[in-house]
Rosetta silent file (secondary structure, phi, psi, omega in degrees, C-alpha in Angstrom):
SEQUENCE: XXXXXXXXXXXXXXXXXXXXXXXXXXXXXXXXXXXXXXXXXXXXXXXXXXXXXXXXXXXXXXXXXXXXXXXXXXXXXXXXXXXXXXXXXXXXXXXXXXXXXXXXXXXXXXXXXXXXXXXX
SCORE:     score description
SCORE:     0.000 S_00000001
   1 L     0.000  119.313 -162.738  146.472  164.963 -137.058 S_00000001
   2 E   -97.851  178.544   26.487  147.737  165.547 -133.860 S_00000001
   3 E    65.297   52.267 -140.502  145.491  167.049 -130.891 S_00000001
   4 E  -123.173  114.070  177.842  146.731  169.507 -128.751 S_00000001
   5 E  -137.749  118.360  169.426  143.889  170.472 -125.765 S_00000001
   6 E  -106.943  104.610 -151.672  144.640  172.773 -123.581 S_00000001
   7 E  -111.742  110.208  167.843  142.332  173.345 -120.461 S_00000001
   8 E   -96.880  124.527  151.562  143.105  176.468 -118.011 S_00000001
   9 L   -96.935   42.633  134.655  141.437  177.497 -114.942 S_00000001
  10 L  -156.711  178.854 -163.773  140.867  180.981 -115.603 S_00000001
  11 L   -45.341  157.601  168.449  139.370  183.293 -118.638 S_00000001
  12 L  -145.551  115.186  167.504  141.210  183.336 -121.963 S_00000001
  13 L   -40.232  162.426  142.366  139.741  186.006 -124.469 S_00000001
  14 L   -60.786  -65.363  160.342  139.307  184.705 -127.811 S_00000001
  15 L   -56.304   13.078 -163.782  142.106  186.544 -129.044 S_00000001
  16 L  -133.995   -8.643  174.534  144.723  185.236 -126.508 S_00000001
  17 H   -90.201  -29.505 -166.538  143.267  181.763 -127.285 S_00000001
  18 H   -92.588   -8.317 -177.724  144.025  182.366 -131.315 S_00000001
  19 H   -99.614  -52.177 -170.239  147.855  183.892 -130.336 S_00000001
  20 H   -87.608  -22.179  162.516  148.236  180.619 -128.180 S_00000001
  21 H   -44.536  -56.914 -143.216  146.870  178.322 -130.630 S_00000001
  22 H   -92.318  -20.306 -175.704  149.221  179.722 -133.622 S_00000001
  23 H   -69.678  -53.567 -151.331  152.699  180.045 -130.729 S_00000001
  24 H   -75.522  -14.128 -158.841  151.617  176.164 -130.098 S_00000001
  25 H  -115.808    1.250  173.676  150.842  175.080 -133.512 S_00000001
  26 H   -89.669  -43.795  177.521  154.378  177.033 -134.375 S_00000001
  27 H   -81.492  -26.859 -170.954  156.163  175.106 -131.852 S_00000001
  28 H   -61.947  -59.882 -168.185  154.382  171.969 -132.648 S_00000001
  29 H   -66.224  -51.861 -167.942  155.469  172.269 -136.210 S_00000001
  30 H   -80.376  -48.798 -166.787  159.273  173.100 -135.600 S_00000001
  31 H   -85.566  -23.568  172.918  159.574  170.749 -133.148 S_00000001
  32 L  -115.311   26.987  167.181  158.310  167.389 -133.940 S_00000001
  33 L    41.264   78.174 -153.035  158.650  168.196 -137.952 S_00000001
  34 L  -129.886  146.450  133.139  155.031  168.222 -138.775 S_00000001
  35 L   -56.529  109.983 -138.569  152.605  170.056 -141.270 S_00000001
  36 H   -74.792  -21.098 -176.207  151.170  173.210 -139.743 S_00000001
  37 H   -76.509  -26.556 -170.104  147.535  172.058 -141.720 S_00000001
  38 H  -111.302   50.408  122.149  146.842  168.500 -139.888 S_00000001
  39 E   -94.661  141.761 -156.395  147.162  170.580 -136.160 S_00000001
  40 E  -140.352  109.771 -165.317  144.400  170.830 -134.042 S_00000001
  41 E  -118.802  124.977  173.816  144.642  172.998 -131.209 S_00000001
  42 E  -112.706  132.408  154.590  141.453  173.263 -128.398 S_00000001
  43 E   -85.862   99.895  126.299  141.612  176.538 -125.567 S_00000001
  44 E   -80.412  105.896  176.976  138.882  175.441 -122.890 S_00000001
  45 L   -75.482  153.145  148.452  138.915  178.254 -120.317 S_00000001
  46 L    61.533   32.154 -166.715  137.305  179.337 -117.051 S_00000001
  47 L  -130.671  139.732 -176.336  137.137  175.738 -115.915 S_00000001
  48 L   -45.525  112.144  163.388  137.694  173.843 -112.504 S_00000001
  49 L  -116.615  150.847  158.835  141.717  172.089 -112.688 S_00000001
  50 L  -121.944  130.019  164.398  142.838  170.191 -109.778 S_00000001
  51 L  -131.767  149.962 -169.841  146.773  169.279 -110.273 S_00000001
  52 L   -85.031  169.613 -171.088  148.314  167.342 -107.523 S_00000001
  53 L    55.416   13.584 -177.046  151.411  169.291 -106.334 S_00000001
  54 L   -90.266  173.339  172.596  150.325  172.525 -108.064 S_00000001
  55 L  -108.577 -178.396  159.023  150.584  175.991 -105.799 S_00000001
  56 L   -48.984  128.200 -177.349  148.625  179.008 -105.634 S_00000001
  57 L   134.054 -176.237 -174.781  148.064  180.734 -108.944 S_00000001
  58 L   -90.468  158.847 -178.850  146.384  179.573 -112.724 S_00000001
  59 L  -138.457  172.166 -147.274  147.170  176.365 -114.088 S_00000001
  60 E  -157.906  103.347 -161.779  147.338  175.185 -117.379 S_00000001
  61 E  -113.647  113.155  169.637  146.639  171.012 -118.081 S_00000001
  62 E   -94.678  108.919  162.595  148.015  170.005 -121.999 S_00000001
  63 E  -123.795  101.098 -150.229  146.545  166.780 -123.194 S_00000001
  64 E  -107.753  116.297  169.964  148.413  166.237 -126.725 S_00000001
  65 E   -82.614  130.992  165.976  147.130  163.538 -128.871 S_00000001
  66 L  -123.954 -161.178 -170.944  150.027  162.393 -131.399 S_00000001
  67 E  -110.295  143.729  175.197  150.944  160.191 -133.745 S_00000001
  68 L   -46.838  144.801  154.730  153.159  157.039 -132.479 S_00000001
  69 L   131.599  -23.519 -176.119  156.659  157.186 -133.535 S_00000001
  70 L   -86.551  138.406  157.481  158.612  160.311 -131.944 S_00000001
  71 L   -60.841  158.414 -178.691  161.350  159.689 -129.363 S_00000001
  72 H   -57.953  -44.185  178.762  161.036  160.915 -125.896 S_00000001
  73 H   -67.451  -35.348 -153.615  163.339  163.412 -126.233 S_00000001
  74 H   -67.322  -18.375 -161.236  161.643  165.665 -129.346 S_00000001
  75 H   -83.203  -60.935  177.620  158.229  164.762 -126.943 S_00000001
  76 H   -33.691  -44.101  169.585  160.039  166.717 -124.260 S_00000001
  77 H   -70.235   -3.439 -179.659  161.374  169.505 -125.833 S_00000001
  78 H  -103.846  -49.054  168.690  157.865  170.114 -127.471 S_00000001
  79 H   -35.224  -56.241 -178.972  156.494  169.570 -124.053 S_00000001
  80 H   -50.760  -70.186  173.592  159.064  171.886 -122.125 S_00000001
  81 H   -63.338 -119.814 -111.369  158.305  174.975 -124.726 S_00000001
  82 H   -49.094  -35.208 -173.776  154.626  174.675 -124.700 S_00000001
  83 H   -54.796  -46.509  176.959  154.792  174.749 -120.872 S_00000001
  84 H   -40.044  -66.437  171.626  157.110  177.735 -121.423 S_00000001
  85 H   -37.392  -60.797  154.454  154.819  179.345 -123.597 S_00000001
  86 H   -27.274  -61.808 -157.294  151.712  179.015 -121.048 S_00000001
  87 H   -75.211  -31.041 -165.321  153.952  180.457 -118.219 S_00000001
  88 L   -96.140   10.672  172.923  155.141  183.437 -119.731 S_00000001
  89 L  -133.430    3.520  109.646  152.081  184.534 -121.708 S_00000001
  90 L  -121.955  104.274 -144.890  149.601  183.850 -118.809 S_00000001
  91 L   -58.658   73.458 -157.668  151.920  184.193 -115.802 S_00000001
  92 L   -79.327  166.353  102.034  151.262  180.319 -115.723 S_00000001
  93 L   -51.337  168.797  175.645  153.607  179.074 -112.414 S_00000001
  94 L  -100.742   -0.257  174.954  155.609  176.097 -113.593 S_00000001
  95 L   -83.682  -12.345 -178.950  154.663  173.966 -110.685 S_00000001
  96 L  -105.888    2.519  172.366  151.183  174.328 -112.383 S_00000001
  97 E  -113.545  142.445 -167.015  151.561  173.366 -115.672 S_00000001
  98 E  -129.748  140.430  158.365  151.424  169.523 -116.925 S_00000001
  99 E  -114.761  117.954  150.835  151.688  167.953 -120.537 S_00000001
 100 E  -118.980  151.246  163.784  150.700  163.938 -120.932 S_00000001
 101 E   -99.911   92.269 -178.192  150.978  162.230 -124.313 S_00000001
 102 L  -117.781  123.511 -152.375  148.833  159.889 -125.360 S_00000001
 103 L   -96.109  163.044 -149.085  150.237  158.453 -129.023 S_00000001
 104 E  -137.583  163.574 -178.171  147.940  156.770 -131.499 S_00000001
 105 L   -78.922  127.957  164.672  148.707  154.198 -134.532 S_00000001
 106 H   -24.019  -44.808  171.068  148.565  156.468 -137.821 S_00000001
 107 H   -64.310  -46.702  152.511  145.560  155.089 -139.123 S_00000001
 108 H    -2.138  -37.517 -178.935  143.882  156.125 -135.743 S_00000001
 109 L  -106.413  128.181  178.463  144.166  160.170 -137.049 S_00000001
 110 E  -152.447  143.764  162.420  141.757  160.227 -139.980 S_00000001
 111 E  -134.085  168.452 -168.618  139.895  163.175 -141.857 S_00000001
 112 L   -44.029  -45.371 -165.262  137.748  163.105 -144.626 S_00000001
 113 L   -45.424  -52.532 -140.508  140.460  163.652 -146.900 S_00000001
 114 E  -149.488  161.222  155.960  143.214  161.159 -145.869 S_00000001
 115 E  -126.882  148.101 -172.257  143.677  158.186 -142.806 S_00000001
 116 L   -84.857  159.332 -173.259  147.246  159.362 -141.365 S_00000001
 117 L  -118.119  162.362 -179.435  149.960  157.135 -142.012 S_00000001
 118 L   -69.908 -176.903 -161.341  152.663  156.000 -139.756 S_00000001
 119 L  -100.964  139.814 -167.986  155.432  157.853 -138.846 S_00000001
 120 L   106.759    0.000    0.000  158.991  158.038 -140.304 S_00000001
């Protein structure tokens, strides 16, 4: 189950948090060839970011838990479009938005249901 928390320093309605949950859990899905049911997407709003090298304007911090196992590029290209998304649906700058990855052993993602399995 991957993890996808996103933390912005300024408001996000509830609806504009449930349209960027389903674009990220859309992109999430296409791009690192995943089941749209084990994503887990957190909005946290209205909250203090510091990023070093950001400018004036809102910022937007993505810390995406996954599962070990993807190459760097598909983690970029899922990185690059989420940033995308963020700038152009809250007029995000791109000097202010950041994705880190930190990737976990399969068993590591567990729900009642299932313990996740590796990858591949």
């Amino acid at each position: 189950m991957p993890l996808l928390q996103f933390d912005a320093d300024f408001p996000v309605s509830e609806a504009e948090a449930d349209a960027f949950a389903d674009a990220v859990t859309d992109l999430y899905v296409e791009t690192m060839d995943a089941d749209r049911s084990y994503v887990a997407v957190v909005v946290r709003d209205d909250c203090h970011l510091s990023l070093g090298r950001a400018i004036d304007g809102p910022k937007v911090f993505c810390s995406a838990d996954v599962r070990a196992g993807r190459d760097e590029a598909t983690k970029r290209e899922f990185a690059t479009a989420v940033m995308a998304e963020a700038a152009e649906r809250f007029d995000v700058p791109e000097q202010n938005l950041k994705v880190v990855f930190t990737e976990h052993a399969g068993a590591q993602m567990q729900g009642v249901e299932r313990v996740g399995g590796d990858w591949g």
